[in-house]
């Protein structure tokens, strides 16, 4: 594919990929965006990595998005006397608020919100769900459990509560400091972990304003229960299958993935599929057949972006992992069945306003107009382009925006090739002129070819899409 794939790749930066040389290789291999995980690393390290990405963005002439991924309210047990202790199936085990070292009968759980919310019959999952405990007694200071599935437990292991709603903000004090740092360094997206309710998103919107867009990470059953509202209020969604697979029954994760992707397309919100996509490439130069199928399934589902986590952050083969993911995407998108599925999964807007109708019609035209080479989307906020991409047309979507930040944010959107154009578009003739100039410049169209323009006119008004125009290039 001469202009890249429709489905984007988000690569996580970490110890294995933090140098300028390695990040350059990742971009060349097909990475469109980079994730910086604020659960690890120092501000100095994050700042240096952002600086490298921005420098390479200029050198390579490619618009690149940066996601600052917040840690969120990670719940962990306290410390044990021994390195680890074994919990036997059927035994009693107690969580309390005592700041003393744990043993085989009890451990400190330093989260008062858990004690306030847990009730008899709830489950506690420890160590990524490998240990399962049933709550048999719950007070404001003690939670007594019976071990249903045993195993080793050690200091600081994570705790999940799949059927308990906690009165706890998705944004910790650490997150607030991290968000402030991330915005100061002009990241494009803020990732919110462990979203439980739509109010979590509204809280963060007040913090960041229009300085970045929000990606809500779906990891808890309570978020799935409020899926429509959360998708509507978010700017994008991440299907975070790690904790989602711990908190929800594992066989439901593929079903939830498809449901979330469908909802995101309905509301024109980019959706990212994440966690364990090419997990074995952390230590091996090639993935398993099942992993290849997993990536391919996400692409066939119509995901905007697929993400690599430890594969590029800490793995032995970060560049090879991106190359492999790009190759899988390329293979799927070259399959005639791919766009058959994209077309069959399109739905006519159920309460179409002007913007929905315009972008739906643009996609309809893309399948009928002869020698049509591209859709050129003019957007000052990204709104028009998000709607255009929702339809999954079998064409490149060239997104022209006067804002570099908006262009960067569109780098994770399906099929979009973002560019910055600060020219004045007060006259419609200028819109035509620059659209033709740009598609010719990058070799996408020539004399005799057609292009489609979608935009909100006048272009100075944000959030308005009212223009659909076809041009035959002379």
XYZ file of C-alpha atoms in Angstrom:
474
model
C 0.000 0.000 0.000
C 1.824 3.146 -1.210
C 0.243 5.434 1.379
C 0.301 3.084 4.338
C -2.429 1.026 5.913
C -5.878 2.193 7.000
C -5.514 0.618 10.448
C -2.979 2.450 12.629
C -0.262 1.162 14.971
C 0.327 2.555 18.462
C 3.695 1.513 19.945
C 4.647 1.854 23.618
C 8.004 3.467 24.378
C 10.123 1.878 27.119
C 13.669 0.714 27.908
C 13.857 -1.375 24.712
C 12.864 1.480 22.424
C 13.776 4.802 24.052
C 16.686 5.898 21.858
C 16.340 8.172 18.853
C 17.699 5.437 16.594
C 15.199 2.856 17.822
C 12.194 5.215 17.686
C 13.198 6.146 14.122
C 13.210 2.454 13.226
C 9.756 2.026 14.765
C 8.396 4.889 12.650
C 9.962 3.422 9.525
C 8.485 0.019 10.420
C 4.965 1.475 10.506
C 4.266 3.074 13.905
C 1.814 5.995 13.606
C 1.665 6.959 17.280
C 3.514 6.381 20.539
C 2.297 5.599 24.042
C 4.165 6.796 27.111
C 3.184 4.737 30.159
C 3.109 6.912 33.278
C 3.003 3.809 35.504
C 6.748 3.608 34.906
C 9.627 5.993 34.348
C 10.582 9.476 35.485
C 9.543 12.881 34.199
C 13.031 13.402 32.794
C 12.732 10.145 30.828
C 9.249 11.021 29.549
C 10.351 14.518 28.531
C 13.341 13.178 26.609
C 11.204 10.630 24.751
C 8.630 13.263 23.781
C 11.470 15.489 22.562
C 12.880 12.676 20.394
C 9.475 11.882 18.860
C 8.848 15.537 17.991
C 12.292 15.875 16.438
C 11.786 12.744 14.309
C 8.335 13.982 13.320
C 9.978 17.000 11.675
C 12.827 15.029 10.158
C 10.546 12.422 8.573
C 7.730 14.786 7.622
C 5.145 12.514 9.246
C 2.519 13.713 11.728
C 2.764 11.546 14.870
C 0.450 11.299 17.891
C 1.613 10.912 21.493
C -0.560 9.270 24.155
C 0.198 9.908 27.839
C -1.304 6.869 29.579
C -2.211 7.486 33.232
C -1.730 4.821 35.900
C -5.116 5.358 37.521
C -6.205 4.021 40.918
C -4.199 0.804 40.970
C -5.226 -1.226 44.019
C -2.497 -3.307 45.677
C -1.971 -5.341 48.829
C 0.690 -4.323 51.360
C 3.954 -6.054 52.297
C 4.575 -9.628 53.498
C 7.174 -10.915 55.965
C 8.253 -13.632 53.550
C 9.056 -13.168 49.853
C 5.785 -14.926 49.037
C 3.181 -17.086 50.757
C 0.951 -19.857 49.460
C -2.819 -19.570 49.814
C -4.528 -22.974 49.986
C -7.927 -23.532 48.416
C -10.614 -23.482 51.123
C -8.552 -21.645 53.742
C -9.563 -18.349 55.352
C -7.621 -15.210 54.499
C -8.147 -11.713 55.925
C -7.540 -8.231 54.532
C -7.291 -5.422 57.077
C -6.047 -1.857 57.527
C -3.225 -2.713 59.949
C 0.115 -1.361 58.765
C 2.018 -4.527 59.673
C 3.696 -7.201 57.563
C 1.434 -9.908 56.186
C 1.611 -13.683 56.485
C -0.345 -16.740 55.317
C -3.450 -15.625 57.251
C -3.705 -11.852 56.599
C -2.286 -8.817 54.811
C -2.834 -5.068 54.837
C -5.061 -3.658 52.104
C -4.402 0.115 52.289
C -7.543 1.269 50.471
C -10.393 2.398 52.730
C -12.675 2.737 49.681
C -12.618 -1.052 49.287
C -13.735 -1.646 52.882
C -16.541 0.885 52.439
C -17.886 -0.837 49.318
C -17.253 -4.592 49.629
C -20.107 -6.815 50.806
C -20.585 -10.494 51.528
C -20.727 -12.500 48.294
C -18.313 -10.245 46.392
C -15.110 -11.590 44.874
C -11.545 -10.336 45.258
C -9.058 -11.249 42.541
C -5.332 -10.990 43.287
C -2.259 -11.209 41.053
C -4.032 -10.638 37.705
C -6.881 -12.925 38.709
C -4.775 -16.012 39.400
C -5.999 -16.003 43.037
C -9.776 -15.863 43.622
C -11.270 -15.155 47.056
C -14.946 -15.076 48.120
C -15.944 -12.482 50.732
C -17.681 -14.087 53.746
C -17.517 -11.151 56.185
C -17.066 -7.424 55.569
C -16.753 -4.505 57.991
C -15.199 -1.041 57.742
C -11.829 -2.441 58.860
C -11.775 -6.170 58.039
C -12.622 -8.278 55.000
C -12.660 -12.026 55.656
C -12.498 -14.309 52.640
C -12.383 -17.966 51.693
C -9.829 -18.912 49.049
C -11.622 -20.322 46.024
C -8.568 -20.559 43.754
C -5.235 -20.668 45.540
C -1.710 -19.686 44.608
C 1.274 -17.618 45.627
C 0.729 -14.073 46.873
C 3.492 -11.523 47.489
C 3.968 -7.839 48.289
C 2.216 -5.173 46.193
C 0.212 -7.573 44.031
C -2.756 -5.964 42.314
C -6.324 -6.447 43.525
C -9.393 -6.456 41.267
C -13.011 -6.316 42.384
C -15.127 -7.363 39.373
C -18.584 -7.020 40.960
C -17.936 -4.070 43.277
C -18.411 -0.397 42.424
C -15.915 1.690 44.346
C -16.533 5.289 45.324
C -13.124 6.254 44.079
C -12.112 8.705 41.382
C -10.447 7.357 38.258
C -7.959 10.214 38.649
C -5.499 9.955 41.541
C -3.305 12.761 42.888
C -0.430 11.172 40.972
C -2.522 11.243 37.796
C -3.293 14.942 38.272
C 0.425 15.730 38.526
C 1.146 13.497 35.524
C -1.611 15.134 33.451
C -0.223 18.583 34.270
C 3.251 17.460 33.160
C 1.892 15.790 29.995
C -0.070 18.891 28.957
C 2.933 21.129 29.584
C 4.865 18.914 27.176
C 2.048 19.077 24.601
C 0.957 15.460 24.319
C -2.064 14.869 22.093
C -4.058 12.266 24.005
C -4.560 11.516 27.721
C -5.383 7.881 28.558
C -7.668 7.367 31.596
C -7.330 4.029 33.388
C -10.029 2.117 35.284
C -12.963 4.249 34.171
C -16.079 3.205 36.130
C -18.655 5.843 35.217
C -19.143 8.768 32.867
C -18.481 11.219 35.720
C -14.825 10.087 35.701
C -14.453 11.483 32.185
C -16.239 14.743 32.980
C -13.881 15.278 35.918
C -10.827 15.052 33.668
C -12.375 17.247 30.979
C -12.438 20.057 33.538
C -8.719 19.524 34.164
C -7.507 19.473 30.567
C -9.987 21.677 28.678
C -9.167 21.606 24.967
C -5.431 21.057 25.458
C -5.669 17.331 24.658
C -8.254 14.673 23.847
C -9.300 11.850 26.173
C -8.971 8.111 25.563
C -11.106 6.167 28.051
C -9.679 2.731 28.802
C -12.405 0.144 29.316
C -11.195 -2.294 31.984
C -14.101 -2.693 34.422
C -17.580 -4.271 34.119
C -19.184 -1.067 35.442
C -17.825 0.784 32.412
C -19.412 -1.771 30.079
C -22.749 -1.265 31.856
C -22.576 2.462 31.020
C -20.976 1.927 27.612
C -23.057 4.303 25.490
C -22.644 7.266 27.820
C -18.916 6.651 28.240
C -18.349 6.385 24.477
C -20.355 9.549 23.859
C -18.381 11.607 26.394
C -14.950 10.232 25.410
C -12.906 11.370 22.422
C -11.660 7.810 21.843
C -11.845 4.392 23.517
C -9.243 1.754 24.331
C -10.294 -1.871 24.778
C -7.780 -2.654 27.549
C -8.060 -6.422 27.452
C -5.592 -7.066 30.311
C -7.666 -5.938 33.287
C -10.899 -6.416 31.328
C -10.007 -10.101 31.039
C -9.426 -10.256 34.806
C -12.571 -8.422 35.884
C -14.918 -9.992 33.313
C -15.234 -13.715 32.501
C -12.446 -14.409 30.022
C -14.683 -15.899 27.279
C -16.680 -12.647 27.179
C -13.694 -10.485 26.178
C -13.885 -11.162 22.385
C -17.643 -10.502 22.507
C -17.113 -7.247 24.419
C -14.387 -6.223 21.976
C -16.767 -6.493 19.024
C -19.555 -4.718 20.920
C -17.260 -1.821 21.872
C -15.877 -1.447 18.330
C -19.424 -1.325 16.954
C -20.472 1.343 19.485
C -17.403 3.454 18.749
C -18.104 3.406 15.022
C -21.718 4.354 15.673
C -20.608 7.449 17.591
C -17.609 8.181 15.282
C -15.067 7.691 18.071
C -11.670 6.079 17.341
C -11.191 2.715 19.049
C -7.883 1.071 20.020
C -7.471 -2.660 20.681
C -4.737 -3.258 23.260
C -2.915 -5.861 25.368
C -1.174 -9.114 24.435
C -1.578 -8.657 20.694
C 1.867 -10.082 19.892
C 2.822 -11.027 23.459
C 5.202 -13.854 22.552
C 7.380 -11.390 20.602
C 8.571 -10.008 23.934
C 11.040 -12.900 23.903
C 10.644 -14.476 20.440
C 11.355 -13.042 16.964
C 8.047 -14.353 15.583
C 4.510 -14.464 17.047
C 2.209 -17.437 17.485
C -0.434 -18.233 14.871
C -3.115 -17.370 17.426
C -1.607 -13.896 17.950
C -1.526 -13.256 14.217
C -5.197 -14.240 14.046
C -5.971 -11.963 16.995
C -4.469 -8.920 15.271
C -6.199 -9.833 12.013
C -9.549 -10.150 13.802
C -9.187 -6.652 15.286
C -8.488 -5.297 11.790
C -11.445 -7.172 10.261
C -13.608 -5.797 13.110
C -12.774 -2.273 11.939
C -10.594 -1.074 14.829
C -8.928 2.284 14.194
C -5.683 1.340 15.918
C -3.954 -1.742 17.299
C -1.478 -1.340 20.137
C 1.793 -2.919 21.202
C 2.648 -2.746 24.914
C 5.554 -4.696 26.402
C 6.402 -5.962 22.902
C 7.965 -2.584 22.057
C 8.527 -1.187 25.562
C 10.532 -4.015 27.110
C 10.749 -6.785 24.524
C 13.773 -8.118 22.699
C 12.299 -7.453 19.247
C 10.473 -4.074 19.260
C 11.087 -3.190 15.611
C 10.273 -6.694 14.430
C 6.988 -6.545 16.386
C 5.910 -3.356 14.580
C 6.965 -4.798 11.226
C 4.969 -7.958 11.920
C 1.883 -6.008 12.966
C 2.139 -3.813 9.862
C 2.489 -6.894 7.681
C -0.632 -8.497 9.201
C -2.654 -5.304 8.714
C -1.432 -4.980 5.119
C -2.384 -8.575 4.363
C -5.887 -8.208 5.815
C -6.587 -4.894 4.092
C -5.465 -6.387 0.759
C -8.128 -9.083 1.104
C -11.265 -8.247 -0.979
C -13.317 -9.553 1.945
C -12.010 -6.706 4.152
C -13.903 -3.906 2.440
C -16.909 -6.172 1.945
C -17.026 -6.432 5.734
C -16.470 -2.702 6.161
C -19.359 -1.966 3.788
C -21.686 -4.518 5.338
C -21.028 -3.139 8.819
C -21.847 0.429 7.801
C -25.173 1.665 9.002
C -27.247 4.509 7.701
C -27.295 7.270 10.348
C -30.353 6.609 12.510
C -31.115 10.267 13.218
C -28.972 11.877 10.592
C -28.049 15.491 10.956
C -26.285 17.437 8.239
C -22.818 16.134 9.174
C -23.884 12.472 9.296
C -25.610 12.745 5.926
C -22.655 14.460 4.236
C -20.042 11.937 5.350
C -22.327 8.961 4.664
C -22.919 10.264 1.142
C -19.173 10.722 0.615
C -18.607 7.053 1.316
C -21.479 6.094 -1.011
C -19.860 8.155 -3.767
C -16.531 6.445 -3.185
C -18.043 3.203 -4.440
C -19.627 4.643 -7.587
C -17.590 7.550 -8.974
C -15.068 6.525 -11.629
C -11.352 7.170 -11.050
C -11.972 8.422 -7.523
C -8.610 8.546 -5.698
C -9.149 10.219 -2.320
C -11.431 11.971 0.116
C -9.963 15.296 1.238
C -11.326 16.329 4.619
C -10.874 19.916 5.803
C -11.264 20.138 9.561
C -10.251 22.664 12.204
C -11.384 20.447 15.116
C -11.182 16.907 13.682
C -14.984 16.501 13.748
C -15.468 16.226 9.981
C -12.602 13.764 9.637
C -13.814 11.528 12.480
C -17.218 11.297 10.784
C -15.653 10.588 7.389
C -13.471 7.804 8.824
C -16.476 6.200 10.550
C -17.786 5.105 7.158
C -14.573 3.149 6.400
C -14.328 4.135 2.700
C -12.013 2.223 0.379
C -9.965 5.381 -0.178
C -7.261 7.344 1.616
C -8.681 10.175 3.724
C -6.430 13.221 3.506
C -7.134 15.372 6.544
C -6.038 19.001 6.193
C -6.148 21.084 9.361
C -4.713 24.488 10.273
C -3.865 23.066 13.709
C -0.808 20.845 14.244
C -2.348 19.490 17.462
C -5.555 18.463 15.656
C -3.520 16.872 12.861
C -1.554 14.883 15.437
C -4.732 13.748 17.183
C -6.010 12.392 13.864
C -2.945 10.158 13.464
C -4.751 7.325 15.329
C -7.925 7.577 13.207
C -8.680 4.856 10.667
C -7.589 5.605 7.092
C -6.545 9.191 7.832
C -3.352 10.775 6.499
C -3.132 14.042 8.450
C -1.392 17.176 7.192
C -1.129 20.744 8.457
C -2.250 23.550 6.164
C -2.359 27.034 7.692
C -3.575 28.726 4.506
C -6.647 30.960 4.485
C -9.830 29.272 3.246
C -12.251 32.191 3.318
C -13.065 31.586 -0.358
C -14.236 28.177 -1.568
C -11.970 28.407 -4.607
C -9.036 28.180 -2.180
C -10.431 24.939 -0.750
C -10.486 23.396 -4.229
C -7.044 24.756 -5.098
C -5.315 23.389 -2.001
C -7.068 20.006 -2.186
C -5.899 19.512 -5.781
C -2.425 20.833 -5.006
C -2.023 18.445 -2.086
C -3.182 15.228 -3.773
C -0.922 15.999 -6.739
C 2.034 16.813 -4.482
C 1.958 13.430 -2.745
C 1.264 11.563 -5.992
C -2.205 10.412 -5.072
C -4.074 11.804 -8.080
C -3.413 13.222 -11.538
C -5.291 14.884 -14.379
C -8.520 13.022 -15.144
C -8.902 11.632 -11.608
C -11.668 12.577 -9.196
C -11.434 13.569 -5.534
C -14.126 14.256 -2.933
C -14.004 17.169 -0.508
C -15.829 17.134 2.832
C -15.737 20.168 5.104
C -17.624 22.552 7.305
C -17.950 25.887 5.534
C -17.017 28.519 6.556
C -13.980 26.635 7.835
C -13.591 28.949 10.801
C -16.669 27.434 12.486
C -15.778 24.294 14.482
C -17.957 21.191 14.700
C -19.918 21.838 11.524
C -19.911 19.599 8.437
C -22.106 20.859 5.605
C -20.094 20.501 2.411
C -19.672 17.609 -0.035
C -17.972 18.455 -3.301
C -16.486 16.398 -6.126
C -13.685 17.602 -8.383
C -12.315 16.228 -11.634
C -8.672 17.232 -11.761
C -7.646 18.984 -14.947
